[in-house]
XYZ file of C-alpha atoms in Angstrom:
396
model
C 161.904 92.762 77.641
C 162.420 89.632 79.681
C 159.728 86.984 79.700
C 157.252 86.175 82.452
C 156.104 82.568 82.046
C 152.728 81.235 83.100
C 152.061 77.726 84.342
C 150.125 75.279 82.178
C 146.441 76.228 81.690
C 146.873 79.550 83.530
C 146.539 81.559 80.323
C 142.787 81.072 79.815
C 141.645 84.080 81.824
C 144.220 86.324 80.122
C 143.167 85.112 76.679
C 139.560 85.913 77.639
C 140.561 89.539 78.186
C 141.466 89.802 81.883
C 144.416 92.056 82.765
C 145.665 90.600 86.055
C 148.244 87.892 86.693
C 148.375 86.357 90.166
C 151.636 85.180 91.680
C 150.471 81.554 91.961
C 149.873 81.479 88.190
C 153.526 82.187 87.356
C 155.997 79.441 86.480
C 158.685 80.518 88.935
C 161.022 77.782 87.704
C 161.339 79.558 84.356
C 160.864 83.128 85.594
C 161.465 83.632 89.341
C 159.457 86.652 90.459
C 162.293 87.798 92.693
C 164.395 88.389 89.579
C 162.128 91.270 88.570
C 162.204 94.798 89.970
C 158.965 96.592 91.019
C 157.564 98.384 87.984
C 159.646 96.408 85.475
C 158.081 95.498 82.141
C 158.028 91.985 80.704
C 156.462 89.994 77.909
C 153.884 87.584 79.292
C 154.063 84.092 77.773
C 152.030 80.924 78.085
C 153.699 77.626 78.987
C 154.691 77.027 75.332
C 156.271 80.457 74.971
C 153.490 82.085 72.941
C 153.323 85.797 73.843
C 150.120 87.040 75.482
C 151.044 90.694 75.844
C 153.126 93.114 77.888
C 152.884 93.578 81.648
C 154.258 95.672 84.488
C 155.359 93.631 87.495
C 155.552 93.883 91.229
C 157.001 90.672 92.682
C 155.879 91.664 96.201
C 152.173 91.807 95.323
C 149.563 89.043 95.085
C 148.581 90.563 91.727
C 152.144 90.325 90.504
C 151.602 91.615 86.966
C 149.073 93.755 85.104
C 148.667 93.724 81.355
C 148.888 97.080 79.577
C 149.137 95.850 75.972
C 148.167 92.752 73.992
C 151.375 92.950 71.944
C 154.752 91.569 72.997
C 157.551 93.975 73.946
C 155.189 96.985 74.139
C 156.580 99.476 76.663
C 154.333 101.460 78.972
C 156.038 104.656 77.857
C 155.015 108.281 77.324
C 153.545 107.528 73.883
C 151.239 104.769 75.171
C 150.230 106.760 78.257
C 149.413 109.769 76.091
C 147.394 107.636 73.677
C 145.347 105.986 76.429
C 144.734 109.226 78.333
C 143.770 110.973 75.097
C 141.228 108.225 74.363
C 139.891 108.495 77.914
C 139.582 112.273 77.548
C 137.759 111.950 74.220
C 135.168 109.683 75.833
C 134.550 112.088 78.741
C 134.170 115.035 76.385
C 131.463 113.098 74.554
C 129.717 112.400 77.865
C 129.942 115.744 79.672
C 129.912 119.371 78.514
C 132.097 120.571 81.391
C 135.395 119.226 82.823
C 134.140 117.623 86.024
C 134.389 113.833 85.809
C 136.581 110.793 86.367
C 139.141 111.170 83.610
C 140.814 107.786 84.037
C 139.355 104.682 85.667
C 142.212 102.196 85.854
C 141.491 98.937 84.043
C 138.310 100.424 82.560
C 140.551 102.780 80.558
C 143.256 100.122 80.017
C 145.626 101.839 82.472
C 145.736 99.479 85.482
C 146.585 101.182 88.754
C 145.754 104.745 87.675
C 142.726 106.803 88.731
C 142.338 110.492 87.840
C 139.416 112.678 88.889
C 139.164 116.053 87.168
C 137.721 119.099 88.911
C 137.950 121.896 86.362
C 141.609 122.932 86.336
C 142.566 120.626 89.201
C 143.186 116.857 89.084
C 143.429 114.379 91.941
C 145.335 111.191 91.109
C 145.428 107.852 92.901
C 148.257 105.541 91.890
C 148.039 102.060 93.374
C 150.703 100.027 91.541
C 154.486 100.067 91.301
C 154.252 100.221 87.511
C 152.294 103.474 87.532
C 154.285 104.894 90.441
C 157.520 104.632 88.464
C 155.829 106.521 85.616
C 154.327 109.275 87.738
C 156.258 112.076 86.039
C 155.325 110.786 82.590
C 151.655 110.806 83.624
C 151.962 114.405 84.848
C 153.618 115.414 81.568
C 150.819 113.803 79.556
C 148.207 115.672 81.599
C 150.084 118.936 81.005
C 149.946 118.320 77.269
C 146.300 117.260 77.198
C 144.532 119.576 79.678
C 147.213 121.746 81.386
C 145.854 121.496 84.961
C 146.750 124.258 87.393
C 147.332 121.760 90.201
C 147.767 118.047 90.802
C 147.233 116.127 94.022
C 148.722 112.641 94.313
C 146.374 111.185 96.908
C 148.600 108.334 98.065
C 146.907 107.417 101.334
C 145.623 104.110 99.963
C 145.740 100.692 101.600
C 146.558 99.153 98.210
C 149.803 101.131 98.071
C 150.887 99.456 101.288
C 150.264 96.059 99.679
C 152.477 97.141 96.779
C 155.246 98.335 99.097
C 154.693 101.985 98.125
C 154.816 105.098 100.282
C 151.497 106.486 101.501
C 152.647 110.106 101.690
C 150.450 112.573 99.826
C 152.181 114.826 97.290
C 151.038 117.785 95.225
C 152.159 120.017 92.407
C 150.934 123.585 92.140
C 148.806 125.484 94.635
C 145.910 123.266 95.696
C 142.455 124.849 95.997
C 141.156 125.103 99.558
C 138.184 123.062 98.422
C 136.563 121.841 95.266
C 133.472 123.198 93.546
C 131.593 120.470 91.714
C 128.657 121.207 89.374
C 126.375 118.186 89.074
C 122.758 117.587 88.049
C 121.952 121.294 88.171
C 123.472 121.739 91.645
C 126.826 123.138 92.750
C 128.574 121.319 95.561
C 131.539 122.155 97.754
C 133.845 119.258 98.653
C 137.227 118.938 100.378
C 140.297 118.829 98.157
C 143.066 117.305 100.278
C 141.098 116.035 103.284
C 137.973 114.486 101.788
C 136.937 110.888 101.272
C 138.410 109.141 98.225
C 139.400 111.907 95.790
C 137.034 114.476 97.341
C 133.836 113.648 95.465
C 131.990 110.511 94.345
C 131.369 111.021 90.637
C 130.297 107.375 90.329
C 126.862 108.080 91.885
C 125.993 110.992 89.572
C 123.387 109.099 87.510
C 121.855 107.433 90.582
C 121.498 110.770 92.410
C 119.687 112.209 89.400
C 117.375 109.193 89.256
C 116.486 109.374 92.953
C 115.634 113.072 92.599
C 112.659 112.085 90.407
C 110.853 111.012 93.604
C 111.868 114.018 95.711
C 109.017 116.496 95.286
C 107.299 117.137 98.637
C 109.249 114.253 100.221
C 110.784 114.074 103.670
C 114.287 112.849 102.816
C 116.828 110.925 104.886
C 120.374 110.767 103.483
C 122.283 108.018 105.372
C 126.101 108.052 105.164
C 125.615 111.410 103.487
C 129.246 112.688 103.279
C 128.859 116.100 101.557
C 125.148 115.554 100.928
C 125.148 114.392 97.315
C 121.843 112.505 97.415
C 120.050 114.704 99.949
C 121.014 118.022 98.365
C 120.039 116.822 94.888
C 116.655 115.805 96.314
C 116.319 119.148 98.116
C 116.954 121.054 94.900
C 114.299 118.884 93.197
C 111.574 120.000 95.603
C 111.904 117.943 98.792
C 109.922 119.156 101.804
C 112.713 118.440 104.311
C 116.132 116.793 104.384
C 117.895 115.003 107.239
C 121.586 114.199 106.828
C 123.148 111.372 108.840
C 126.891 110.781 109.066
C 129.569 109.953 111.640
C 131.688 112.964 110.588
C 130.816 116.449 111.935
C 132.891 117.966 109.122
C 130.897 116.090 106.481
C 127.608 117.172 108.074
C 128.691 120.817 108.128
C 129.496 120.574 104.431
C 126.184 118.861 103.671
C 124.304 121.630 105.467
C 126.251 124.281 103.541
C 125.551 122.533 100.234
C 121.853 122.309 101.079
C 121.715 126.023 101.884
C 123.467 126.885 98.616
C 121.218 124.736 96.423
C 117.874 124.805 98.268
C 117.870 128.065 100.268
C 114.112 127.881 100.873
C 114.571 124.712 102.941
C 117.317 126.289 105.012
C 115.262 129.450 105.545
C 112.383 127.507 107.082
C 114.649 125.269 109.139
C 113.829 122.122 107.159
C 117.446 120.889 107.047
C 118.631 118.702 109.925
C 121.874 116.886 110.675
C 122.319 113.776 112.832
C 125.853 112.822 113.863
C 126.826 109.319 114.946
C 126.997 105.654 114.088
C 124.326 104.921 111.478
C 123.218 101.602 112.989
C 122.623 103.270 116.351
C 121.102 106.467 114.992
C 118.619 104.649 112.748
C 117.308 102.823 115.811
C 117.056 106.138 117.651
C 115.103 107.752 114.819
C 112.728 104.805 114.757
C 112.120 104.956 118.510
C 111.426 108.696 118.199
C 108.692 107.917 115.681
C 110.478 109.619 112.780
C 109.472 108.491 109.295
C 110.633 109.493 105.822
C 109.151 109.110 102.366
C 112.494 109.054 100.527
C 115.700 107.457 101.864
C 119.179 107.143 100.394
C 121.398 104.464 101.913
C 124.969 104.684 100.613
C 127.283 102.964 103.124
C 131.042 102.476 102.830
C 132.245 99.110 101.579
C 131.328 96.548 104.230
C 133.170 93.840 102.252
C 136.712 94.900 101.400
C 138.142 91.372 101.132
C 136.553 88.151 99.955
C 137.041 86.538 103.360
C 134.828 89.260 104.904
C 131.883 88.394 102.627
C 129.650 86.667 105.198
C 130.131 89.327 107.881
C 129.716 92.126 105.345
C 126.533 90.647 103.878
C 125.058 90.488 107.382
C 125.858 94.199 107.813
C 124.159 95.062 104.505
C 121.079 93.089 105.529
C 120.924 94.812 108.883
C 121.397 98.376 107.623
C 118.776 97.878 104.884
C 116.297 96.534 107.443
C 116.935 99.491 109.765
C 116.492 101.986 106.929
C 113.309 100.363 105.631
C 111.642 100.574 109.062
C 111.794 104.359 108.687
C 109.920 104.468 105.362
C 106.364 105.745 105.188
C 103.877 103.498 103.308
C 104.675 103.762 99.616
C 108.033 105.363 100.374
C 111.088 105.022 98.149
C 114.467 103.590 99.184
C 117.715 103.882 97.216
C 120.102 101.196 98.454
C 123.716 101.275 97.258
C 126.846 99.195 97.712
C 130.389 99.926 96.540
C 131.703 96.472 97.563
C 132.710 94.648 94.401
C 132.657 91.406 96.427
C 128.885 91.862 96.927
C 126.987 90.704 93.815
C 124.117 92.858 92.607
C 121.706 89.986 93.252
C 122.818 89.869 96.890
C 122.067 93.577 97.396
C 118.694 93.168 95.714
C 118.080 90.277 98.088
C 118.835 92.548 101.063
C 116.145 94.966 99.892
C 113.618 92.195 99.232
C 114.287 90.491 102.554
C 113.986 93.734 104.518
C 110.580 94.355 102.935
C 109.259 90.823 103.344
C 110.136 90.732 107.037
C 107.823 93.698 107.504
C 105.056 92.003 105.521
C 105.599 94.411 102.618
C 106.525 94.230 98.963
C 109.377 96.107 97.289
C 109.032 96.875 93.614
C 112.156 97.914 91.794
C 111.954 101.200 89.932
C 115.587 101.454 88.887
C 118.752 99.344 88.876
C 121.932 101.336 88.389
C 125.679 101.149 88.734
C 128.670 103.420 88.343
C 128.442 106.242 85.829
C 129.921 105.986 82.315
C 133.035 107.895 83.370
C 133.783 104.776 85.468
C 133.764 102.298 82.560
C 133.611 98.586 83.342
C 136.141 96.306 81.654
C 133.960 93.670 79.997
C 136.313 90.805 80.920
C 136.847 91.956 84.509
C 133.845 91.684 86.842
C 136.062 93.217 89.535
C 135.716 96.603 87.817
C 131.897 96.610 88.201
C 131.806 97.537 91.861
C 128.871 99.944 92.366
C 125.241 98.807 92.666
C 122.197 100.976 93.294
C 118.598 99.769 93.543
C 115.723 102.214 93.887
C 112.566 100.525 95.198
C 109.109 101.592 96.287
C 108.009 99.747 99.418
C 104.393 99.210 100.414
């Protein structure tokens, strides 16, 4: 392998365990980035030439290199991919009795740029780096050896692929299922396979959905940004009195209603399942003006902060949506507030909940603080991999 040289003092973060190298950290006098091809491997060296590990490069990206091994001249080949995926699979088998989980979580499984969600005998993959893209067939071969999936979907419609100069065309191998069936927390959900959000289902909220269901008995539930109804349906199956789903997508609402009927038929039979379609900020105001109130609310918005420069505007949006949701709570009601923006610190989201309560002259007491499930492991040296926050609070 050729060498990729770092500037003086730019090795500290790597030595502390981080896996990313930024283009402005590279000594381009010794190793011009333009000399490397996308996906090429190199040995990463500090300014004195001491090896720090092996990386895959993309000279066109701000994150120009990602570490895949702490040894020099270690190729990201079939043997290493198989070893890492086998270790990832062993962990999931210890966590879950059935094969529905995130099988690989990028840096959290020491495979930067690779995400694999497993749905029984189907896998959906998201590849976001040139290094993993050039090894796509090797990854498929490793999956064949380890779990022999009937079908694979390469869900390539990712903004990050554009930043890496990669095609955003979706590809598949094998006959894709029309939709996915996902058993979770005693429920069985239907979710889109090729047309859904992310990979079709949000496994990362599994633990938080189960926790919120503890407060569901006899509750009137509002599931905001519901998608396929993960929070609301879990609450319905746990004994909720009624469930209202709110989303901007008619297709998502139809799926949420179907999932509610399948898992809580008694609610559907007595017409206690409602859907509200539209912009959440507007619809929450409408519900308030109509005098609607709910004793249990899930607020799980999309990422309002996708880039660091959007932090101030995104934080204002989180404050506003939490305030709008909290106005709809009955006295003593419970709110689950989530954020998947890794640029929003957990303390900032907790502050949104506290501020929304205090402005109403109320107190919020935290009952639960959660994050992404264990099949989305956090790399201890990379705070960027800890993206999901969920606070469950009683307000009164």
